[in-house]
């Protein structure tokens, strides 16, 4: 029983980690919080529903469609909500935050109109596949989620540190201006970052649909809030922090359900935020907030 | 002696911005802090005003330790500054900018402001009167209703000085007040500094304009790569071989490049 | 005659506009030191629930309940503000967003107190309480020839109007005082403000707590004019709605959020078709405002120009008078 819960916690944590990776990537490069990330994730989940349930097409196609659609959303996000604010005089650091909140609320209500407010089932035969080891049931979906999370993290770390594009991206993260002086096409790199982050969110969306068999327009908000909690917990802009923070949150949420306080499950993330901000504002893996007072 | 800077060292990560710098400023003098770009002059200002703490060392102002205090407390103690990259309140009028400078010398709170008590009205009047006096001093009295953002560069620099003076400082820190000014504006600035000095104020000045520095300063210290390499009167500094070597040598390099 | 003029429905819409103006003011105060709060729905909820609970369970008078609701919200604001205000703006925004969610989860789960997701109904209604009170003094609606429910709506509207005007004049005066200048200085340049001797932590916490207090106050009023509240009234959507009053109307001068609240609350009433797409339009507004006019429709410049125009007019009349006097003299 406990072992099963542990596996559930790891699965949930892996999903949280994947969502948080999207936030981290954008924050690391652009220094902004993309409040629309949760809703892009939700669109990914709905693409999964539409492809597998409504159109009765194979699961693999669902991933492809989700990736394509969320990539488009990322592109629009960058072109409409982020680029117009960049480098404009007198724009406060809160502007991109407000602008992405606008995108998030727009997307959520767009989903309402397209898909209705209710709960949509995500039935694939794959969701039912399970392995029985002793008294413990492990669903194939859980293994897939775990594997994808690990894969994403490894490939992201590898891509960032080893490939040319990744190095350019990291140069952007260090200093946008310097990177552009060094001949990095920052415009392209920023767009690439936002698109990759969105696609990661879209993949997470399909995975969540599979694992929990429920997709609603509101899921973007609650998942987005948790992703934010995780990047504060793990440290803004830290890939490792996003993974560890995600797992911590997933496990502790599962545990609180085991101990019977399921109603407060959704509050854990935010109690964690408040505590971490008090004790260690830079997060578990973040660089100490430097003395530069803005 | 009004200000004593004792063995200040400042490290940013691995970079040593200041190493063991000490100097003293006497009551009523204009003390120059000069040196090539990146020598650590503005860092020193930021440490004196507690914008960030020194790694080691301390700053003492009229027998009180400034190190460890918050920036606003230091202003209240009587040390106020201007900024190298002008930092006025852009969407406030010229007059409002100067009234904000008087914040720490006035006391009205929420209720007296909202109820417009007599004490508050009198305070407001005296704030305005003093602000206008200061604007007259720096020659901006005609522009009191303009937005700070719309002023010409030299005017903005003078407004920053007026705003700093509004806090009744005993020690005024000026960070490159002549930067970007033409010859006439620099001359006006020289006159202004003379006027301020007559108000029984001590001035600590960072400046690159050497003729101005030599004309206006009583004494000065020279920083190079975060270390103090010389100190003395303008005459002494002019003839100091270490200064010529470090300071002028570098300028020649700049010219060559 | 009077009876035909008073339409309870329109008065109710006007009352909601006034509540939204108060909410707009609450976010404006927080923004006036450059801080973005996404937790104002939470503060509003705390005010609403506190007042509802104490008036129902402990039979306290309405006015005590409403003030208590505002105070509890304000104190919570101080509690949340103190640790988070030392951090950068982005952290504050997320922390307040989290706070709002925690409050909502608390309302849902603390069933003994809040009746959970169902919400609290039959909260004492300001208008009805007043009409009952008036009846005791011998005054009834038919004495001035209107129905009782008309009198209720009129009373609610008038009370809200007075309260709103008082609040506006409070903050207009504060804005023009030493405190208001400190707020503005912090918003424009925090470091420069601190270097000019302003205790920025104190003023930021003050502004944040004032914003929370006013939001709580609005929430308490809301509870007593709808007579029913539930956790979903104080969700993230409400927080965004409050924010958009200031983003759209403008956050630099108090006229901004007031205009924003009036316009955005009456728009769905005037255009029925719009109401369905309300939140999508909100989203578009937020994005468009940031791109084209981040300070909102009404800004310092506009107010300044208006003032100048007025000054010029005054100057003109003075000049005319003087020239007249001159004419007489010669």
PDB file of C-alpha atoms in Angstrom, chain C residues 40-49 100-101 103-104 107 219 222-223 228-239:
ATOM      1  CA  UNK C  40      -6.557  40.605  -3.499  1.00  0.00           C
ATOM      2  CA  UNK C  41      -9.319  38.085  -4.074  1.00  0.00           C
ATOM      3  CA  UNK C  42      -8.033  36.323  -0.974  1.00  0.00           C
ATOM      4  CA  UNK C  43      -8.140  39.501   1.114  1.00  0.00           C
ATOM      5  CA  UNK C  44     -11.594  40.226  -0.220  1.00  0.00           C
ATOM      6  CA  UNK C  45     -12.662  36.727   0.778  1.00  0.00           C
ATOM      7  CA  UNK C  46     -11.213  37.088   4.264  1.00  0.00           C
ATOM      8  CA  UNK C  47     -13.198  40.292   4.746  1.00  0.00           C
ATOM      9  CA  UNK C  48     -16.386  38.709   3.413  1.00  0.00           C
ATOM     10  CA  UNK C  49     -16.142  35.505   5.433  1.00  0.00           C
ATOM     11  CA  UNK C 100      -5.034  33.513  -2.533  1.00  0.00           C
ATOM     12  CA  UNK C 101      -5.208  29.810  -3.319  1.00  0.00           C
ATOM     13  CA  UNK C 103      -7.310  31.074   1.441  1.00  0.00           C
ATOM     14  CA  UNK C 104      -9.690  29.506  -1.047  1.00  0.00           C
ATOM     15  CA  UNK C 107     -12.715  28.262   2.829  1.00  0.00           C
ATOM     16  CA  UNK C 219     -15.464  41.892   0.468  1.00  0.00           C
ATOM     17  CA  UNK C 222     -20.143  42.417  -0.936  1.00  0.00           C
ATOM     18  CA  UNK C 223     -21.172  39.708   1.537  1.00  0.00           C
ATOM     19  CA  UNK C 228     -24.590  34.800  -0.123  1.00  0.00           C
ATOM     20  CA  UNK C 229     -20.893  33.985  -0.537  1.00  0.00           C
ATOM     21  CA  UNK C 230     -18.993  30.885  -1.582  1.00  0.00           C
ATOM     22  CA  UNK C 231     -15.296  30.114  -2.123  1.00  0.00           C
ATOM     23  CA  UNK C 232     -15.665  30.452  -5.890  1.00  0.00           C
ATOM     24  CA  UNK C 233     -16.479  34.158  -5.450  1.00  0.00           C
ATOM     25  CA  UNK C 234     -12.868  34.688  -4.407  1.00  0.00           C
ATOM     26  CA  UNK C 235     -10.955  32.644  -6.950  1.00  0.00           C
ATOM     27  CA  UNK C 236      -8.001  33.527  -9.132  1.00  0.00           C
ATOM     28  CA  UNK C 237     -10.418  34.954 -11.684  1.00  0.00           C
ATOM     29  CA  UNK C 238     -11.554  37.539  -9.187  1.00  0.00           C
ATOM     30  CA  UNK C 239      -7.936  38.478  -8.488  1.00  0.00           C
TER      31      UNK C 239
END
